[in-house]
Phi, psi and omega in degrees: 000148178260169192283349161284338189272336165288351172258007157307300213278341155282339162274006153284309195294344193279337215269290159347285203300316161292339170296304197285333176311294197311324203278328185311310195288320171264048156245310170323136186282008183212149168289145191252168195230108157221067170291113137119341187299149165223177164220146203246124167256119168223172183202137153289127226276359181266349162311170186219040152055130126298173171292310179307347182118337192281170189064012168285140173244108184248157173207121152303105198245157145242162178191187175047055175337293189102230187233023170259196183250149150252095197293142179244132193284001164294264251281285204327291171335321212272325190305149140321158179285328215284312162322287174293351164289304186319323199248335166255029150332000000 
């Protein structure tokens, strides 16, 4: 592989990774608070790919919580509207 086709195929796996992040998070039953969160894409830049795409070794992190929350559809209910208006921004 040349080095352009391993940095397609790591920004594809960052692309995936980030998707399935995305689908995980809009599966929760209630809107999240996630202030101050960040997310981290890595790889390792010394692996080498097959041609078919298998072995990116891509990784997806959230991490540095912050100020956010993780809500329980209880805890939501339980909210004020001006609270739960807050979180589905």
């Amino acid at each position: 592989l040349t080095n352009v086709e391993i940095q397609e195929l790591v920004l594809l796996g960052c692309i995936e990774e980030l998707a399935r992040l995305v689908a995980a998070l809009r599966s929760v039953p209630v809107p999240q608070q996630w202030i101050g969160s960040s997310v981290m894409l890595a790889f390792d830049a010394g692996a080498r790919p097959d041609r078919d795409g298998t072995g990116v070794p891509v990784r997806v992190h959230i991490f540095d919580w912050g100020r956010a929350e993780l809500n329980t559809p209880e805890r939501y209910a339980a909210m004020t509207e001006e609270d739960r208006a807050s979180r589905r921004k």
